[in-house]
Coordinates of C-alpha atoms (C1' of nucleotides) in Angstrom, one line a residue:
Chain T
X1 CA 75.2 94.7 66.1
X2 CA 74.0 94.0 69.9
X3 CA 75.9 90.5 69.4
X4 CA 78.8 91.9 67.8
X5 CA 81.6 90.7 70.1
X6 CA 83.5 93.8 69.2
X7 CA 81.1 96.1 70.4
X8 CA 81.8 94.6 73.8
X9 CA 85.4 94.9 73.6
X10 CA 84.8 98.6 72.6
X11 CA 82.2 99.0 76.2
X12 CA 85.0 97.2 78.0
X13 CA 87.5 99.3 76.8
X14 CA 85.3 102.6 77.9
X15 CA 84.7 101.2 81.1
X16 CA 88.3 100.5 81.3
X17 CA 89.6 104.1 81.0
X18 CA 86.4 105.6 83.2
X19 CA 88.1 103.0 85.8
X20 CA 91.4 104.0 85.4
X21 CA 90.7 108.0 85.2
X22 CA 88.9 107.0 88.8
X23 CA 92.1 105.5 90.4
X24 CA 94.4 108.7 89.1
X25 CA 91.8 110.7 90.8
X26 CA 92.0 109.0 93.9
X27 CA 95.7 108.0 94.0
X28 CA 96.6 112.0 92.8
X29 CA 95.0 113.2 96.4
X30 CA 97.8 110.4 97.8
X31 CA 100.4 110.9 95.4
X32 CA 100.1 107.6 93.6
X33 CA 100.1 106.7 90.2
X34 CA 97.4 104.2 89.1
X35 CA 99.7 101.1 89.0
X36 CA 100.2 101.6 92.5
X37 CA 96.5 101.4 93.5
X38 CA 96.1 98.0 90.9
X39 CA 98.8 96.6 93.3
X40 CA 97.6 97.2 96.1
X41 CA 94.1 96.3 95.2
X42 CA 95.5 92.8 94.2
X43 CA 97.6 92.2 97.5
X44 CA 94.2 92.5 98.8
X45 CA 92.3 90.0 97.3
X46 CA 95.2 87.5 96.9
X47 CA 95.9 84.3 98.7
X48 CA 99.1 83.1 100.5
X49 CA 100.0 81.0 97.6
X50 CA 100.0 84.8 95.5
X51 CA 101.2 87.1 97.9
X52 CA 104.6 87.5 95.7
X53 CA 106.3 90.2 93.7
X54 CA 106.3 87.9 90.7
X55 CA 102.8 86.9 91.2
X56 CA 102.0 90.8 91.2
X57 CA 103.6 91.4 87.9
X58 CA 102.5 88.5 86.0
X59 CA 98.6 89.5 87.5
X60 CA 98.8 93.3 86.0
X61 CA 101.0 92.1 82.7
X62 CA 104.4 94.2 83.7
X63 CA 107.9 92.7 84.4
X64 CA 109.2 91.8 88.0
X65 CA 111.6 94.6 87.9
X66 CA 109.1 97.0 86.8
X67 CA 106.7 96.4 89.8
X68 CA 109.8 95.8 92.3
X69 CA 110.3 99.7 91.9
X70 CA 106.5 100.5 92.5
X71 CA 106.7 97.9 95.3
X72 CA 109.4 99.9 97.0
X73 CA 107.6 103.1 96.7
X74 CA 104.8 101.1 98.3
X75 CA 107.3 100.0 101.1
X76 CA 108.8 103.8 101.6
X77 CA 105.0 105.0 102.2
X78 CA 104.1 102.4 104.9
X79 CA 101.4 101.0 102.5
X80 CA 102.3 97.6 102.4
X81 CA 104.4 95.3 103.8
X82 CA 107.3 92.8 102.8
X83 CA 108.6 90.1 104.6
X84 CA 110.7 86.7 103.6
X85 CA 109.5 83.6 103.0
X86 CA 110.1 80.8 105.8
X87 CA 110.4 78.0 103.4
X88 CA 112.5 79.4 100.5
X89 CA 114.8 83.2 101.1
X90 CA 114.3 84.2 98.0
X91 CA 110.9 84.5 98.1
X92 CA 109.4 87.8 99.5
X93 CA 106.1 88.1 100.9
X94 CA 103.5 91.1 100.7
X95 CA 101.0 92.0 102.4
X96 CA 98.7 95.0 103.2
X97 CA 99.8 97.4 106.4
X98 CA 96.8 98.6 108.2
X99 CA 97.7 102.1 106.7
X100 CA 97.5 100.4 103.3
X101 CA 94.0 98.7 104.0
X102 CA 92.7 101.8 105.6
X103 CA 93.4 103.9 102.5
X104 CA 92.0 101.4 100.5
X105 CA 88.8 101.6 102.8
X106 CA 88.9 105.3 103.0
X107 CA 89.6 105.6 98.6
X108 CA 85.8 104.9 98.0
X109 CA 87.4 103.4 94.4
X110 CA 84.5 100.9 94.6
X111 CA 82.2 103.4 95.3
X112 CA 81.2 104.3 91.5
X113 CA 81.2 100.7 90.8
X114 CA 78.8 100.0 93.4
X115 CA 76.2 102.4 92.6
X116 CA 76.3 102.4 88.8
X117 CA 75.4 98.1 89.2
X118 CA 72.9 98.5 91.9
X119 CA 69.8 98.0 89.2
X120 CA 71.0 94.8 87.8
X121 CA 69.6 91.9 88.9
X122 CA 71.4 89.0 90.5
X123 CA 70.3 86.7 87.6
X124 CA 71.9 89.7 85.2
X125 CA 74.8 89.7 86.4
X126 CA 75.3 86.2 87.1
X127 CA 74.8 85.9 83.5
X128 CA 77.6 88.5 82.8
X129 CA 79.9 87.1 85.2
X130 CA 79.6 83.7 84.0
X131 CA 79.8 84.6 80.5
X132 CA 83.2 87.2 81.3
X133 CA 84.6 84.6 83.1
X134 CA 84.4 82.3 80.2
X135 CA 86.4 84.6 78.2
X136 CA 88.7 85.7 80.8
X137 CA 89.8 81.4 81.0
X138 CA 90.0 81.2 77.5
X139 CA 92.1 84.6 77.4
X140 CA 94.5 83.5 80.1
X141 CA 95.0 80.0 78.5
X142 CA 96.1 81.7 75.2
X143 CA 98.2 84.2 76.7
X144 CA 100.1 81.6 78.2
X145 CA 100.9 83.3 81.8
X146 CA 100.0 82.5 85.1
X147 CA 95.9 81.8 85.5
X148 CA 94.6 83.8 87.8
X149 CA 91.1 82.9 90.1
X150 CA 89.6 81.5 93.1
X151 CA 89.1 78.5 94.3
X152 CA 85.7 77.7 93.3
X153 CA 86.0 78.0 89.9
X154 CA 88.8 75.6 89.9
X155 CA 89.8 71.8 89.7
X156 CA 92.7 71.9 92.2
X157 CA 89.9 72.6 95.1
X158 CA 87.9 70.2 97.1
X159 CA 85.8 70.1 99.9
X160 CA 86.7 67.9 102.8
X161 CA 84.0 68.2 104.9
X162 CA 81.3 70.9 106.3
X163 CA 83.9 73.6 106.8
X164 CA 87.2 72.7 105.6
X165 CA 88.5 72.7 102.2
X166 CA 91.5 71.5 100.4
X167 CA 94.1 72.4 97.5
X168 CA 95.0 69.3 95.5
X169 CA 97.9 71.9 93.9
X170 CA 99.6 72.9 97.0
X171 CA 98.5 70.0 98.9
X172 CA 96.9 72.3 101.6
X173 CA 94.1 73.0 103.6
X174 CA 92.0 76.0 103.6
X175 CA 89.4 77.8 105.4
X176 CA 86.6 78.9 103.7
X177 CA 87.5 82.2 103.3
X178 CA 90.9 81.9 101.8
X179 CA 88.5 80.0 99.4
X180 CA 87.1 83.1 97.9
X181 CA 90.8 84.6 97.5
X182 CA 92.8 85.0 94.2
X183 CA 95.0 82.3 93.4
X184 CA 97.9 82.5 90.7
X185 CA 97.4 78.4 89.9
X186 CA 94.5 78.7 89.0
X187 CA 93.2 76.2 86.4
X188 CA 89.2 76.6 85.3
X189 CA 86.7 73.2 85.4
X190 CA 83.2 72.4 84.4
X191 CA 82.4 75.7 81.8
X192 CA 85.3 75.7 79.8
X193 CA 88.3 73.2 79.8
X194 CA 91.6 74.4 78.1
X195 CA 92.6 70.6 77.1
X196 CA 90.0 70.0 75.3
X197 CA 90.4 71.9 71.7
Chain J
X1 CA 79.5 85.4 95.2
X2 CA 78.3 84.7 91.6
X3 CA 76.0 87.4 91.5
X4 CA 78.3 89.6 93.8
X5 CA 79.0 92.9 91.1
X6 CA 82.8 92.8 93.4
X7 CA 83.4 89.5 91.2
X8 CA 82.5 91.7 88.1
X9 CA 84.4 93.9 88.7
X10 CA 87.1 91.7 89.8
X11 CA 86.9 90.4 86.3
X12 CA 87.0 93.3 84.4
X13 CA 90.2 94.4 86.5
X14 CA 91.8 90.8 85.1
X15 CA 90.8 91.1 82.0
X16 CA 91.6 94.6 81.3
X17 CA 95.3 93.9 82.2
X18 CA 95.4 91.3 80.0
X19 CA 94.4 93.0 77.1
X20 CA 96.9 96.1 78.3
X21 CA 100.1 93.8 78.4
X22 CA 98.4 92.5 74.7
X23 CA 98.8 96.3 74.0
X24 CA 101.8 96.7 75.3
X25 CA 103.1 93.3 73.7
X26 CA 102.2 94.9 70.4
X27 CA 103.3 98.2 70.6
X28 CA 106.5 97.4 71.7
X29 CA 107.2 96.0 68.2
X30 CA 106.2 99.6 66.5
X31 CA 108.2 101.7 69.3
X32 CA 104.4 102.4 70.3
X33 CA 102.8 102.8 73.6
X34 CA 99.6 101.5 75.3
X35 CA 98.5 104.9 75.0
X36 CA 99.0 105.5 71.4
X37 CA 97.4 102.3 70.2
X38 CA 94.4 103.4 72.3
X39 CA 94.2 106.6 70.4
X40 CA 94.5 104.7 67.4
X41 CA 91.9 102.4 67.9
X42 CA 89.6 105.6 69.3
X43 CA 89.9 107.4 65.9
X44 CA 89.3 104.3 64.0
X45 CA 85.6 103.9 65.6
X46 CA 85.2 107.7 65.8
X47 CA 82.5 109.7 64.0
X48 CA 82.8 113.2 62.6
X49 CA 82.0 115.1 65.8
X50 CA 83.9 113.2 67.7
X51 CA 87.8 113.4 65.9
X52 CA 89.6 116.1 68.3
X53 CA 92.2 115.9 70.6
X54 CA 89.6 117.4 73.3
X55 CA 87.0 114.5 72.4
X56 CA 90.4 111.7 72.5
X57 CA 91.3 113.1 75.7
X58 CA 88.1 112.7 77.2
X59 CA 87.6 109.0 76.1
X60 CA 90.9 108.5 77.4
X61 CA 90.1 110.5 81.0
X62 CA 93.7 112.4 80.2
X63 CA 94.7 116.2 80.1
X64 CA 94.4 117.7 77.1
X65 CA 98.4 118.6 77.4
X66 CA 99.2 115.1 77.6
X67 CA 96.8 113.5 74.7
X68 CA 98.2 116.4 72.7
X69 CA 101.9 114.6 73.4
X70 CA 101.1 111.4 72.1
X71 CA 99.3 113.1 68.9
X72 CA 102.3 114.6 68.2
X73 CA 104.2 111.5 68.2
X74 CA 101.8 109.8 66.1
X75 CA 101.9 112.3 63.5
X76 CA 105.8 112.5 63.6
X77 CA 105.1 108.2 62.9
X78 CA 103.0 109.0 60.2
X79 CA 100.0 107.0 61.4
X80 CA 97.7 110.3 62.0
X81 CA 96.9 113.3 59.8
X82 CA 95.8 116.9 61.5
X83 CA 93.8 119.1 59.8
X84 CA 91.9 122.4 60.4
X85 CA 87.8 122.3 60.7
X86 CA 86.3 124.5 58.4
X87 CA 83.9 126.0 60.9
X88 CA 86.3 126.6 64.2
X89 CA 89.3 127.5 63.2
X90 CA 90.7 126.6 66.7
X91 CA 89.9 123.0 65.9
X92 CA 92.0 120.3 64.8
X93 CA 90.2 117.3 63.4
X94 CA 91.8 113.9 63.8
X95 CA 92.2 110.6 61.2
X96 CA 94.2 107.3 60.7
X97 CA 96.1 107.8 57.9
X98 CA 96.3 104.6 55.2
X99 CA 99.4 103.4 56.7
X100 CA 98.2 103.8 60.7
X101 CA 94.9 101.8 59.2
X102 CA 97.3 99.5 57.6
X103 CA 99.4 99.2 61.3
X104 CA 96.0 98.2 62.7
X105 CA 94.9 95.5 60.5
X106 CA 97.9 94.1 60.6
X107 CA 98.6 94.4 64.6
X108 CA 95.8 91.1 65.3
X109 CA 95.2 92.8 68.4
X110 CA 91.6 92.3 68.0
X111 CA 92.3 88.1 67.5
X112 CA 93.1 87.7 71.1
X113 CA 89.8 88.9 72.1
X114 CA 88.0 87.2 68.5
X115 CA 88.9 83.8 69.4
X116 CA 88.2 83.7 73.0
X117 CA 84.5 85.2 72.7
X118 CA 84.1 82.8 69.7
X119 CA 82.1 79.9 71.4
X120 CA 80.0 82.4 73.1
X121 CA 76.2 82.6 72.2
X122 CA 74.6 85.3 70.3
X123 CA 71.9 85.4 73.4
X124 CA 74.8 85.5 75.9
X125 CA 76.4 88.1 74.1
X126 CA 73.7 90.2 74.0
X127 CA 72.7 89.9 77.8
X128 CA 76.5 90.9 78.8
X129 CA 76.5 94.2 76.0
X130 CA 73.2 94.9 77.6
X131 CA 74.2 94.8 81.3
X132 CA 77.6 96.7 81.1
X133 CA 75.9 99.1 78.4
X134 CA 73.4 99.8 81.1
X135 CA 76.6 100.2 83.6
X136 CA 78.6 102.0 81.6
X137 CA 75.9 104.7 81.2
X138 CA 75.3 105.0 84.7
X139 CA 79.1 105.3 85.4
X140 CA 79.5 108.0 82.3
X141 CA 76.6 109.8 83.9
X142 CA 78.2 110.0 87.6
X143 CA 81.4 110.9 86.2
X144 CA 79.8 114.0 85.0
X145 CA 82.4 114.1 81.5
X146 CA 81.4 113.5 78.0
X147 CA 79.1 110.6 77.5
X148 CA 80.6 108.3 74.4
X149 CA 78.2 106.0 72.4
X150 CA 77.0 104.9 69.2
X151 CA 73.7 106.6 67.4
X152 CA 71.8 103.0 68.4
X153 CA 71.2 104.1 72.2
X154 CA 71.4 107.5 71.5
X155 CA 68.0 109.7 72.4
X156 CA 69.0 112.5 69.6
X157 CA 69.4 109.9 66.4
X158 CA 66.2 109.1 64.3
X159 CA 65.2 107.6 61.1
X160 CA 64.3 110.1 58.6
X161 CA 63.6 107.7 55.6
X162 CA 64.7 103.9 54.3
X163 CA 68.4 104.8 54.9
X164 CA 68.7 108.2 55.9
X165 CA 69.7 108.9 59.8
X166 CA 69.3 112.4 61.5
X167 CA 71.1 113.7 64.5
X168 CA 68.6 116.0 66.5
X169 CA 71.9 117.6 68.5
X170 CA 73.7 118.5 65.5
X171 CA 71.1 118.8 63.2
X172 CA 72.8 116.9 60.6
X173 CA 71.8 114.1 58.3
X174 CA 73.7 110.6 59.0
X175 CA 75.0 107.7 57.0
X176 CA 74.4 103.9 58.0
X177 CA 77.5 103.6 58.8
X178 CA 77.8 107.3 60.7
X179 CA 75.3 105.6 62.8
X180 CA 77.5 102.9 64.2
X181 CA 80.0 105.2 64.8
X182 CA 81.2 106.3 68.2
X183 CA 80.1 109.8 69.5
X184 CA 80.8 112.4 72.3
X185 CA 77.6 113.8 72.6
X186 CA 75.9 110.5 73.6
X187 CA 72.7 110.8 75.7
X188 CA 71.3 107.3 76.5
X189 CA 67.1 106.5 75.6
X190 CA 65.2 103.7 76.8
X191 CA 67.4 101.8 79.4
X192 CA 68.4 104.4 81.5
X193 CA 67.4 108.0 81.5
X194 CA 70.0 110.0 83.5
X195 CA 67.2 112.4 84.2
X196 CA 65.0 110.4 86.5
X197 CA 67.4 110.1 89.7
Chain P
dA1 C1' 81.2 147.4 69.7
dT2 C1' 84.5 146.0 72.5
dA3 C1' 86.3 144.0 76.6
dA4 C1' 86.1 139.7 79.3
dA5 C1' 85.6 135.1 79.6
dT6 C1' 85.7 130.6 77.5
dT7 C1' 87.4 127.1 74.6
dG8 C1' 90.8 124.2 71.8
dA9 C1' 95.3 123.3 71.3
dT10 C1' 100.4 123.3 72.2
dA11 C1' 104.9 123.8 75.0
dT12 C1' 107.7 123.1 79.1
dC13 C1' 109.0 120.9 83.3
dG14 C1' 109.5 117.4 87.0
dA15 C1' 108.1 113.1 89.0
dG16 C1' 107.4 108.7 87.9
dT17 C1' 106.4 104.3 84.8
dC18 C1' 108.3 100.9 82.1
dG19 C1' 111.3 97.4 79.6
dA20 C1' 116.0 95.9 79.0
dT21 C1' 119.9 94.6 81.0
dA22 C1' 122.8 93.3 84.5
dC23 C1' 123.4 91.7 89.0
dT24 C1' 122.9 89.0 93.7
dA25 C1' 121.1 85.4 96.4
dT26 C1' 119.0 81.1 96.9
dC27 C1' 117.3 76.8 95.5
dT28 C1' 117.3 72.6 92.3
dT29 C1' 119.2 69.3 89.4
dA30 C1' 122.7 66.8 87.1
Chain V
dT1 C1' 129.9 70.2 93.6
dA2 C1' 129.1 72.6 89.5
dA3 C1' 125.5 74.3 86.3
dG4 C1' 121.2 76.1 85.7
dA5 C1' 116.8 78.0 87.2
dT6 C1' 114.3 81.2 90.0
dA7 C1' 113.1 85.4 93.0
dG8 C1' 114.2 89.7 93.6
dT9 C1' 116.8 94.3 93.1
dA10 C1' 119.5 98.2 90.7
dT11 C1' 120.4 101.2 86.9
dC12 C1' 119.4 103.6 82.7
dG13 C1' 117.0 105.8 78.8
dA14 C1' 112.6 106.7 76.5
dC15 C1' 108.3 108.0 77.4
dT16 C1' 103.8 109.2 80.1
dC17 C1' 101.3 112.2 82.8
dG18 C1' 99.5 116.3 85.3
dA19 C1' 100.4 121.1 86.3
dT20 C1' 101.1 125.3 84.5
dA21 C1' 101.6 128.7 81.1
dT22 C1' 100.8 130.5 76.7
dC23 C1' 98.4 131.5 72.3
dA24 C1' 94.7 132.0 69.0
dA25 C1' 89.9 131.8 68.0
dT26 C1' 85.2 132.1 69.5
dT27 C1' 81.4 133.4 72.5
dT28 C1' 79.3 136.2 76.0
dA29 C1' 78.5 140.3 78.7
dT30 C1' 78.2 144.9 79.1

DNA sequence: ATAAATTGATATCGAGTCGATACTATCTTA
DNA sequence: TAAGATAGTATCGACTCGATATCAATTTAT
């Protein structure tokens, strides 16, 4: 029963809820819902590639109308940002306001996290990553949406010397640290390879 | 950044959105909610101390008021019977009636997460129900509500003979298959012992 | 023994989510 | 240059959710 891949889901989906009865804790003292938190949470780990309300929906599952609405409210509370594209006017842009990142700062949301995995060794948890991450590829692929991860876990990146990087997808250079950002073309190598099954 | 719990946790956030919009994907075919299906899936795992709309909500991290909503629904549906307990009359015990057991089975919404854990190793499996189990009993803990677990971790279970089980908390003799159900009144053993902090 | 407090559940209300649909603007392709 | 695709917004109805109030049953304190 300790191999039972169902007994997982069921500690995943615990761990989901104690997650999500966090964020309505913290977003009720701020008068946000939880899907407002989620967003914001993504616009801060996401790349400039991501940064999009269609990005946003596809990463939390919802429609583009759904999250334009919780975007706005965003917008109204000086939270985040939006601004248009220079290359095509449709697009819209998001990012973070300082209020926003502030908030986030000042939330503690990653506080429980932090503490409750401070006894787990980094050869644990690499192990749990690696083998989450796994499933996470294989879930994406058959769900058939946008892939979401960074850069080192996929075949579109390269490195083209000590410090600089490159993204065979978008054809562009990046610094190290967008490296480590979340990318909505995302496309897994080496562990698990959607092609071949 | 492998071994960073932020990536975990990062993770988690991904995949827990997947399997939501999976939720939602499905409901949406039965009229049904994210919520509901939760519930549904809560009762189906369970055990006999554990099958109240106070016990629901606080798996869920919801009000009382609201879990007591979406009950109502489900029972107008059919897919839930209510019932008085014998010992406290205020109580109303919870269970999936045949045809919301039925609207499970047939949903598949365990496939998704079936095939993609498929290729994964007993021994990996194992390490990863470990870790988060460990996490998840930490996080329970710090969140001060009910603690929700299955008799195998749990400090009050024991075996009394070949198959008989005993519950030291409720002083009541358990089933096999009792035992792998999920409880409110979990206290983890071995592991992690709240106590010593 | 009886009043007070606690507990389990339901009802009501308002703010807000969410999908479906329709719509506009921009870009791409034929 | 017209048709189609894509990104985003607006509107509407069903429903969630927390806050609050209420009720009944049980437990505790005096």
């Amino acid at each position: 029963m300790l191999k039972d891949p169902l007994t997982l889901l069921g500690i995943l989906d615990r761990l989901g809820n104690l997650l999500r009865s966090d964020m309505r804790r913290v977003g009720g003292e701020s008068g946000l819902q939880v899907v407002h938190l989620q967003a914001m949470i993504y616009l801060a780990q996401a790349n400039r590639f991501s940064n999009t309300p269609q990005a946003l929906a596809e990463y939390l599952g919802l429609t583009k109308g759904t999250v334009s609405q919780s975007l706005l409210l965003l917008d109204r509370n000086n939270l985040i940002e939006r601004y248009q594209d220079g290359e095509d006017r449709r697009v819209v842009r998001l990012r973070l306001s300082s209020e926003g990142e502030e908030m986030l700062r000042v939330s503690g949301l990653h506080e429980l996290w932090r503490s409750s995995t401070r006894d787990l060794s980094a050869n644990r948890i690499r192990t749990v990553v690696s083998a989450l991450r796994d499933t996470l590829f294989r879930i994406q692929d058959q769900a058939g949406g946008s892939n979401f991860g960074t850069c080192e876990t996929c075949i579109h990146w390269s490195r083209r010397s000590a410090r600089a990087y490159h993204c065979e997808w978008y054809g562009e250079r990046l610094s190290m640290s967008e490296s480590r950002e979340l990318c909505r073309t995302h496309l897994p190598r080496s562990t698990y390879l959607p092609e071949d099954r």
